[in-house]
Amino acid sequence: MARRSLATLTFLSLFWLFVWTGVAPAAPVTPIAQWQHTIFAAKDGAPAEIKAMAQDRDGFLWFGGSTGLFRFDGVSFDGSLTGRLPQQSIMSLLAARDGSLWVGDRHGYITHVDQGKVTVYSLDDDKSTVMQFAELADGSLWAVTPRAAYRFDGARWRSRKAGPFMQAIRAPDGSLFLLSRAQDDHTAWRLGPGEMDFAATTIEVARDAMLGRKGTSWRPDTMIADEVVDGEGTLWIGTETGIERLSWPGTGDTSDEPVKESYSRADGLGGAQALATLRDREGNFWVSTPATIEQFRLGKFRRLALPTDSYLPAIAVDGRGHLWASRLNDTVMEFGGDGARTWPEAGKRVGVAATGTDGSVLMAGSGGLVRMDGQAVAHIPLFPSIRMGDTGFRALAQARDGSVWVGIGPAYRHKDGDARLMGVEVGLPDRPNHLWAIARRTDHGLWLAYNDNVLAMSEDDGSGARVFSSTDGIDVGHIYAIWPHDGGVWITGQRGVQFFRPGQPIANLRLRGGEVVREASGIVQRPDGSLWINTIHGLYRIDEASMAAWWRSHDNDVDYERFDERDGLQGVRDSRPAPSIVPGAGGLLWIASDTGIASIDTDRIPRNTVAPVAVVQEINGNAVDGRVELPAGSRRLDIVYSAPVLGVPARAHFAYRLQGLERAWQDVGNVRHVSYTNLGPGTYRFELKAANEDGVWSREPVAIDIRIAPFFYQSWWFRALGVLVLLGLLYLAYLWRLRSLGVLICARLLERERIARDLHDTLLQSMQGVLLRVKVAADTVKEPETRDKLERALRATQDALAEGRRKIVGLRGAREDTSTLAERLQAYATDVTGDGGAAVVVSTVGQSRSLNPAAEDDIEAIAFELLSNAIRHAQAQRVEVRMTFARRWFEVEVRDNGEGMKMERTDDRPSFGLIGIRERAEKLASRLTIRPRPPNGTQAILRVPGPVAYWLPERTVARLRSRPWFR
């Protein structure tokens, strides 16, 4: 009784009901044994004693039980929220439509988890178990305990109906039913859509409303978990002994006797009881036991029910679409519309099978050749005509002329009761070559495939044989399987796939990413153009679009899809017996493995169309909640991410990019973490998207903004300030250089003034005294000749005195001549050219300014030399001289149309004129540029810095003189 009470309480604590629109299956029910079964135990990180399950809006599964709350993405269990709950014994879960999660525990606390924020509510004095939650169509939230039903008003849970209750049911019409806890009380209470009060009804009415059909007598007495409807319309029910599955063959009331199917520990269930059940949005069914969490999933293949001792079955499809399968150690079986049928009269140890030209099935084994048409079995002995040393059938086919070809080492042709060796006598390979496959050509004759890259073609009677080998480009090793197509043949075997057509180069089928097809035992091209290849590593599918592109250009690598045991494909198949894949009726393909047979409908391949939601879980070890701020000095990002791909999580696919560092998406397959190093401060955006096992990508990528704070010296304003300081220092250095030149010129000017004073006070005064004495002497001399000499000496002295005065005036920075540089250049040009010479034009640009006398002499000398060279040496007819008075510089430009510069001199004489003007330019800290002027002529430009070229005002000179450092 105690065990039954515990089971009943466990049942009452579980609730997850999907809306049911009908019970009658729309298609034949797939037995539980056909479902892919995966067990997650403690070694996989799975928690024990899970009593509640839910799936949130993003697709993650939530498991609650005695050890806490766990989130599951198909790979790992995350229990980090358990420590934030008031109690870890979880009894009920609800994933609300807004994406949040409601958690009910054993002690009357309700916890709301919304985007990492945890809020705990209590139910006043009610400390009993929160057994169930329900969310109605109007968005209202309800919680049920054994004592009462509560409704959430947005701030607290308020009692709306006193119990006792054992279950809450949400009906498809939006009603809420509360079921009485008392075993002998069949009363239920109904709250209709938009109603304010509950109305009394019965449990039968509530369950009828829940299912949409009448009748509830089917419920098992051992039921401890709510029923779940799968995609085929059947019920999965958790019981004390495992899973019970119910289906109804018709559309009548569920009071009709259901078809029952059980799955217990003896069948492979990981525990004795099914404590909780759930169907996720991908169609997978989940069940928890005391020690495990288990998944049942429909794959893309349907396995054929064969006896467990079946081994290496040979398969063929007859003209009616029925599958015939041999069992190497047992009898032959036929699978058709009426189910399976055995044919013991076909014998045992059948090695190969093929479809005859009339639609019958041929099989060969130790008992000889067998022909079956579904009505009778005909035996055709092959021995003793076949050499007794050749054992082991590898290939079988019937030619259009009715003859049967078999491979037992070499090829044999059976016709009219005799088997003839088809070897070197007819031009076909013989020992040591072994025949692996035979197929009818699309036009006439046969294709024969051998080991060591040998392919042959022959007519039905064995004539006209031609042999092709590696010299013709065949390179697949032993050829295990062939498929005739469009006058040629697909060949595959140990390695690779090729298409061969006589008279044309062989074409290699290269798969994307360098994938190599290995140990292929079957190949089929469907009428839609898709290509299917069965190998030891699984079944390859190349779709029609990829094949169409490959037919246009054999250089294209083709996309492919590979199926394996995770899709329901049973076992592997080596080279024998071949072919291991044959087409059936419609789009059906039958695939044989070493221990079983499976089928796939190529026209309706089941696909997971649910787009996964990618989630960034951690960055640098911390949970992600919105924008991420990292401290200054952070140079590394360790990002952990995931997506709830529950069907085949090993085939989940991820792509990401870190904007601010990379632009292109990085496709990383099933890798679920990434690290970035040597990052600088700034703002980045990490974008992530995921794809499920069938290549359906997230509708939109998830984006996380990440900011790495800078040190103060890494901030933009510090960099800007540094640039400004550097520019300021460069500018100050420039000003210091110019000021230094100005100071130097002022110093030179002051030194010239001192020299002028000394010359005036000494030399000129002495000469003036000498002049007076000579004049007195001249006046006293009467002799004409002597007087004349003295007067000449007097005039020479006067001239010397006048010249000295002019030099002194020049040293003091003043000119007796008040003409400008432009006027002097024009006068100099007139003196040089004379009448009828070159035309010289002198012009000025800008406001004229006084030039520094210390620099003006050098500028004038350079200008005179350039003008003289243009007139005298370049034979110019026109010379233009332009002086530009800019604020920061003074420029003299001399352009002519003469012979131009001679870049290479024919003699060794140095040009002292050019040397002189360059030396003068360097003394002025100026830039002198002399270059040819197309189409002929020369252009010379002298640019002098303003502080050097221009005369400093007297106040500036006075200010400099007053400074101690200048003195």
mmCIF file of C-alpha atoms in Angstrom, residues 316-528:
data_model
loop_
_atom_site.group_PDB
_atom_site.id
_atom_site.type_symbol
_atom_site.label_atom_id
_atom_site.label_comp_id
_atom_site.label_asym_id
_atom_site.label_seq_id
_atom_site.Cartn_x
_atom_site.Cartn_y
_atom_site.Cartn_z
ATOM 1 C CA ALA A 316 16.332 -8.345 -54.242
ATOM 2 C CA VAL A 317 12.965 -6.797 -55.193
ATOM 3 C CA ASP A 318 10.598 -8.647 -57.525
ATOM 4 C CA GLY A 319 8.300 -7.172 -60.142
ATOM 5 C CA ARG A 320 5.509 -6.684 -57.584
ATOM 6 C CA GLY A 321 7.697 -4.550 -55.320
ATOM 7 C CA HIS A 322 8.086 -7.314 -52.719
ATOM 8 C CA LEU A 323 11.403 -7.593 -50.947
ATOM 9 C CA TRP A 324 13.147 -10.971 -50.838
ATOM 10 C CA ALA A 325 15.860 -11.477 -48.274
ATOM 11 C CA SER A 326 18.092 -14.457 -47.680
ATOM 12 C CA ARG A 327 19.458 -15.426 -44.309
ATOM 13 C CA LEU A 328 22.850 -16.963 -44.712
ATOM 14 C CA ASN A 329 22.205 -19.603 -42.070
ATOM 15 C CA ASP A 330 18.458 -19.939 -42.489
ATOM 16 C CA THR A 331 15.584 -19.768 -44.975
ATOM 17 C CA VAL A 332 14.485 -17.113 -47.460
ATOM 18 C CA MET A 333 11.851 -14.527 -46.451
ATOM 19 C CA GLU A 334 9.441 -12.502 -48.581
ATOM 20 C CA PHE A 335 8.088 -9.128 -47.367
ATOM 21 C CA GLY A 336 5.018 -7.850 -49.168
ATOM 22 C CA GLY A 337 1.629 -6.317 -48.614
ATOM 23 C CA ASP A 338 0.473 -9.289 -46.519
ATOM 24 C CA GLY A 339 3.458 -9.160 -44.180
ATOM 25 C CA ALA A 340 6.392 -11.545 -43.988
ATOM 26 C CA ARG A 341 6.431 -15.075 -45.420
ATOM 27 C CA THR A 342 9.155 -17.691 -45.187
ATOM 28 C CA TRP A 343 10.170 -19.992 -48.051
ATOM 29 C CA PRO A 344 11.934 -22.985 -46.523
ATOM 30 C CA GLU A 345 11.838 -24.761 -49.879
ATOM 31 C CA ALA A 346 14.288 -22.177 -51.225
ATOM 32 C CA GLY A 347 17.011 -23.791 -49.147
ATOM 33 C CA LYS A 348 19.680 -22.368 -46.904
ATOM 34 C CA ARG A 349 23.053 -20.647 -47.248
ATOM 35 C CA VAL A 350 21.893 -18.404 -50.064
ATOM 36 C CA GLY A 351 24.740 -16.022 -50.921
ATOM 37 C CA VAL A 352 23.473 -13.685 -53.669
ATOM 38 C CA ALA A 353 20.158 -12.474 -55.091
ATOM 39 C CA ALA A 354 19.038 -10.673 -58.236
ATOM 40 C CA THR A 355 15.861 -9.684 -60.073
ATOM 41 C CA GLY A 356 15.143 -11.666 -63.212
ATOM 42 C CA THR A 357 14.048 -10.188 -66.513
ATOM 43 C CA ASP A 358 10.477 -11.419 -65.911
ATOM 44 C CA GLY A 359 10.203 -9.895 -62.420
ATOM 45 C CA SER A 360 10.994 -13.086 -60.542
ATOM 46 C CA VAL A 361 13.809 -13.332 -58.004
ATOM 47 C CA LEU A 362 16.922 -15.433 -58.506
ATOM 48 C CA MET A 363 19.066 -16.630 -55.612
ATOM 49 C CA ALA A 364 22.195 -18.727 -55.619
ATOM 50 C CA GLY A 365 23.713 -20.755 -52.820
ATOM 51 C CA SER A 366 24.983 -24.133 -51.830
ATOM 52 C CA GLY A 367 21.808 -25.697 -53.159
ATOM 53 C CA GLY A 368 22.297 -24.240 -56.607
ATOM 54 C CA LEU A 369 20.248 -21.616 -58.452
ATOM 55 C CA VAL A 370 16.718 -20.883 -57.197
ATOM 56 C CA ARG A 371 13.992 -18.997 -59.046
ATOM 57 C CA MET A 372 10.968 -17.652 -57.088
ATOM 58 C CA ASP A 373 7.934 -15.813 -58.422
ATOM 59 C CA GLY A 374 5.861 -15.663 -55.235
ATOM 60 C CA GLN A 375 3.915 -18.752 -56.223
ATOM 61 C CA ALA A 376 6.470 -21.510 -56.515
ATOM 62 C CA VAL A 377 10.165 -22.244 -56.196
ATOM 63 C CA ALA A 378 12.194 -23.696 -59.089
ATOM 64 C CA HIS A 379 15.628 -25.249 -58.463
ATOM 65 C CA ILE A 380 18.235 -25.065 -61.214
ATOM 66 C CA PRO A 381 21.314 -27.175 -60.380
ATOM 67 C CA LEU A 382 24.650 -25.596 -61.284
ATOM 68 C CA PHE A 383 26.974 -28.389 -60.302
ATOM 69 C CA PRO A 384 29.003 -30.323 -61.365
ATOM 70 C CA SER A 385 29.606 -28.093 -64.415
ATOM 71 C CA ILE A 386 31.156 -25.419 -62.192
ATOM 72 C CA ARG A 387 34.643 -26.238 -61.026
ATOM 73 C CA MET A 388 34.501 -27.588 -57.539
ATOM 74 C CA GLY A 389 37.418 -25.445 -56.412
ATOM 75 C CA ASP A 390 35.385 -22.261 -56.954
ATOM 76 C CA THR A 391 33.262 -21.645 -53.880
ATOM 77 C CA GLY A 392 31.448 -18.626 -52.545
ATOM 78 C CA PHE A 393 28.893 -16.783 -54.703
ATOM 79 C CA ARG A 394 29.677 -13.091 -55.118
ATOM 80 C CA ALA A 395 27.578 -11.929 -58.087
ATOM 81 C CA LEU A 396 24.374 -12.876 -59.928
ATOM 82 C CA ALA A 397 22.401 -11.448 -62.878
ATOM 83 C CA GLN A 398 20.123 -12.589 -65.669
ATOM 84 C CA ALA A 399 20.844 -11.439 -69.212
ATOM 85 C CA ARG A 400 18.158 -10.384 -71.657
ATOM 86 C CA ASP A 401 18.522 -13.683 -73.555
ATOM 87 C CA GLY A 402 17.478 -15.553 -70.377
ATOM 88 C CA SER A 403 20.949 -16.823 -69.497
ATOM 89 C CA VAL A 404 22.082 -16.501 -65.887
ATOM 90 C CA TRP A 405 25.553 -15.203 -65.049
ATOM 91 C CA VAL A 406 27.093 -16.004 -61.677
ATOM 92 C CA GLY A 407 30.372 -15.047 -60.072
ATOM 93 C CA ILE A 408 32.208 -17.802 -58.200
ATOM 94 C CA GLY A 409 35.746 -16.578 -58.569
ATOM 95 C CA PRO A 410 35.580 -16.047 -62.370
ATOM 96 C CA ALA A 411 32.317 -15.646 -64.309
ATOM 97 C CA TYR A 412 30.059 -18.502 -65.305
ATOM 98 C CA ARG A 413 27.143 -18.389 -67.748
ATOM 99 C CA HIS A 414 24.274 -20.815 -67.172
ATOM 100 C CA LYS A 415 22.146 -21.584 -70.197
ATOM 101 C CA ASP A 416 20.025 -24.614 -71.058
ATOM 102 C CA GLY A 417 21.171 -26.629 -68.049
ATOM 103 C CA ASP A 418 24.880 -26.043 -68.502
ATOM 104 C CA ALA A 419 27.243 -23.607 -66.778
ATOM 105 C CA ARG A 420 30.146 -22.451 -68.905
ATOM 106 C CA LEU A 421 33.275 -20.702 -67.673
ATOM 107 C CA MET A 422 33.483 -17.206 -69.194
ATOM 108 C CA GLY A 423 37.199 -16.480 -68.959
ATOM 109 C CA VAL A 424 40.117 -15.859 -71.252
ATOM 110 C CA GLU A 425 38.553 -18.055 -73.943
ATOM 111 C CA VAL A 426 35.937 -15.363 -74.629
ATOM 112 C CA GLY A 427 38.162 -12.395 -73.769
ATOM 113 C CA LEU A 428 37.082 -11.922 -70.160
ATOM 114 C CA PRO A 429 39.362 -11.970 -67.106
ATOM 115 C CA ASP A 430 40.056 -15.283 -65.421
ATOM 116 C CA ARG A 431 42.130 -16.270 -62.418
ATOM 117 C CA PRO A 432 43.490 -14.602 -60.340
ATOM 118 C CA ASN A 433 40.764 -12.012 -61.032
ATOM 119 C CA HIS A 434 37.498 -12.431 -59.138
ATOM 120 C CA LEU A 435 34.102 -11.301 -60.311
ATOM 121 C CA TRP A 436 32.364 -9.077 -57.734
ATOM 122 C CA ALA A 437 29.332 -7.626 -59.527
ATOM 123 C CA ILE A 438 27.227 -8.167 -62.673
ATOM 124 C CA ALA A 439 24.532 -5.866 -64.090
ATOM 125 C CA ARG A 440 22.562 -5.517 -67.299
ATOM 126 C CA ARG A 441 23.670 -2.619 -69.475
ATOM 127 C CA THR A 442 21.102 0.038 -70.361
ATOM 128 C CA ASP A 443 21.289 -0.833 -74.070
ATOM 129 C CA HIS A 444 22.330 -4.473 -74.442
ATOM 130 C CA GLY A 445 24.743 -6.916 -72.919
ATOM 131 C CA LEU A 446 26.269 -6.943 -69.442
ATOM 132 C CA TRP A 447 28.745 -5.081 -67.251
ATOM 133 C CA LEU A 448 31.105 -7.226 -65.180
ATOM 134 C CA ALA A 449 33.206 -5.810 -62.294
ATOM 135 C CA TYR A 450 36.379 -7.486 -61.030
ATOM 136 C CA ASN A 451 39.050 -6.791 -58.455
ATOM 137 C CA ASP A 452 42.179 -4.697 -59.103
ATOM 138 C CA ASN A 453 40.426 -1.951 -61.139
ATOM 139 C CA VAL A 454 39.210 -4.303 -63.869
ATOM 140 C CA LEU A 455 35.875 -3.669 -65.621
ATOM 141 C CA ALA A 456 34.514 -5.640 -68.571
ATOM 142 C CA MET A 457 31.576 -5.510 -70.929
ATOM 143 C CA SER A 458 30.090 -8.356 -72.927
ATOM 144 C CA GLU A 459 27.090 -9.335 -74.974
ATOM 145 C CA ASP A 460 24.483 -11.624 -73.420
ATOM 146 C CA ASP A 461 26.030 -14.682 -74.996
ATOM 147 C CA GLY A 462 29.575 -13.773 -73.958
ATOM 148 C CA SER A 463 30.719 -12.432 -77.304
ATOM 149 C CA GLY A 464 32.207 -9.013 -78.021
ATOM 150 C CA ALA A 465 34.013 -8.831 -74.694
ATOM 151 C CA ARG A 466 36.092 -5.736 -73.884
ATOM 152 C CA VAL A 467 38.211 -5.267 -70.787
ATOM 153 C CA PHE A 468 39.104 -1.938 -69.157
ATOM 154 C CA SER A 469 41.608 -1.372 -66.379
ATOM 155 C CA SER A 470 43.702 1.256 -64.620
ATOM 156 C CA THR A 471 45.231 2.219 -67.973
ATOM 157 C CA ASP A 472 41.779 3.512 -68.886
ATOM 158 C CA GLY A 473 41.630 5.589 -65.694
ATOM 159 C CA ILE A 474 39.767 3.180 -63.429
ATOM 160 C CA ASP A 475 40.990 3.778 -59.887
ATOM 161 C CA VAL A 476 38.676 2.417 -57.177
ATOM 162 C CA GLY A 477 40.601 -0.748 -56.237
ATOM 163 C CA HIS A 478 38.375 -3.808 -56.063
ATOM 164 C CA ILE A 479 35.099 -2.941 -57.784
ATOM 165 C CA TYR A 480 32.355 -4.133 -55.418
ATOM 166 C CA ALA A 481 29.288 -2.408 -56.890
ATOM 167 C CA ILE A 482 28.121 -1.061 -60.254
ATOM 168 C CA TRP A 483 25.012 0.712 -61.549
ATOM 169 C CA PRO A 484 24.393 1.063 -65.315
ATOM 170 C CA HIS A 485 23.296 4.538 -66.414
ATOM 171 C CA ASP A 486 22.843 6.262 -69.773
ATOM 172 C CA GLY A 487 25.131 4.015 -71.821
ATOM 173 C CA GLY A 488 27.775 3.973 -69.107
ATOM 174 C CA VAL A 489 28.176 2.622 -65.598
ATOM 175 C CA TRP A 490 28.796 3.887 -62.083
ATOM 176 C CA ILE A 491 31.611 1.976 -60.420
ATOM 177 C CA THR A 492 32.689 2.007 -56.782
ATOM 178 C CA GLY A 493 34.494 -0.259 -54.378
ATOM 179 C CA GLN A 494 37.446 0.039 -52.050
ATOM 180 C CA ARG A 495 37.966 3.758 -52.651
ATOM 181 C CA GLY A 496 36.210 6.405 -54.688
ATOM 182 C CA VAL A 497 33.329 6.636 -57.154
ATOM 183 C CA GLN A 498 33.724 6.932 -60.927
ATOM 184 C CA PHE A 499 31.513 7.045 -63.995
ATOM 185 C CA PHE A 500 32.708 5.207 -67.080
ATOM 186 C CA ARG A 501 31.355 5.397 -70.599
ATOM 187 C CA PRO A 502 33.262 3.594 -73.394
ATOM 188 C CA GLY A 503 35.076 6.011 -75.685
ATOM 189 C CA GLN A 504 35.019 8.881 -73.176
ATOM 190 C CA PRO A 505 37.392 9.908 -70.377
ATOM 191 C CA ILE A 506 36.485 8.488 -67.008
ATOM 192 C CA ALA A 507 34.886 10.979 -64.598
ATOM 193 C CA ASN A 508 35.718 11.093 -60.892
ATOM 194 C CA LEU A 509 33.040 12.011 -58.376
ATOM 195 C CA ARG A 510 34.767 14.125 -55.738
ATOM 196 C CA LEU A 511 32.930 14.869 -52.507
ATOM 197 C CA ARG A 512 33.083 18.164 -50.653
ATOM 198 C CA GLY A 513 35.867 18.495 -48.122
ATOM 199 C CA GLY A 514 37.963 15.706 -49.634
ATOM 200 C CA GLU A 515 35.622 13.008 -48.283
ATOM 201 C CA VAL A 516 36.506 9.611 -49.803
ATOM 202 C CA VAL A 517 33.922 6.864 -50.315
ATOM 203 C CA ARG A 518 35.437 3.657 -48.969
ATOM 204 C CA GLU A 519 34.366 0.007 -49.090
ATOM 205 C CA ALA A 520 31.180 0.710 -51.029
ATOM 206 C CA SER A 521 29.016 -2.371 -51.529
ATOM 207 C CA GLY A 522 26.069 -0.765 -53.327
ATOM 208 C CA ILE A 523 25.250 2.186 -55.564
ATOM 209 C CA VAL A 524 21.925 3.354 -57.056
ATOM 210 C CA GLN A 525 20.961 6.406 -59.083
ATOM 211 C CA ARG A 526 17.308 7.350 -58.609
ATOM 212 C CA PRO A 527 15.100 8.580 -61.485
ATOM 213 C CA ASP A 528 15.209 12.090 -59.984
#
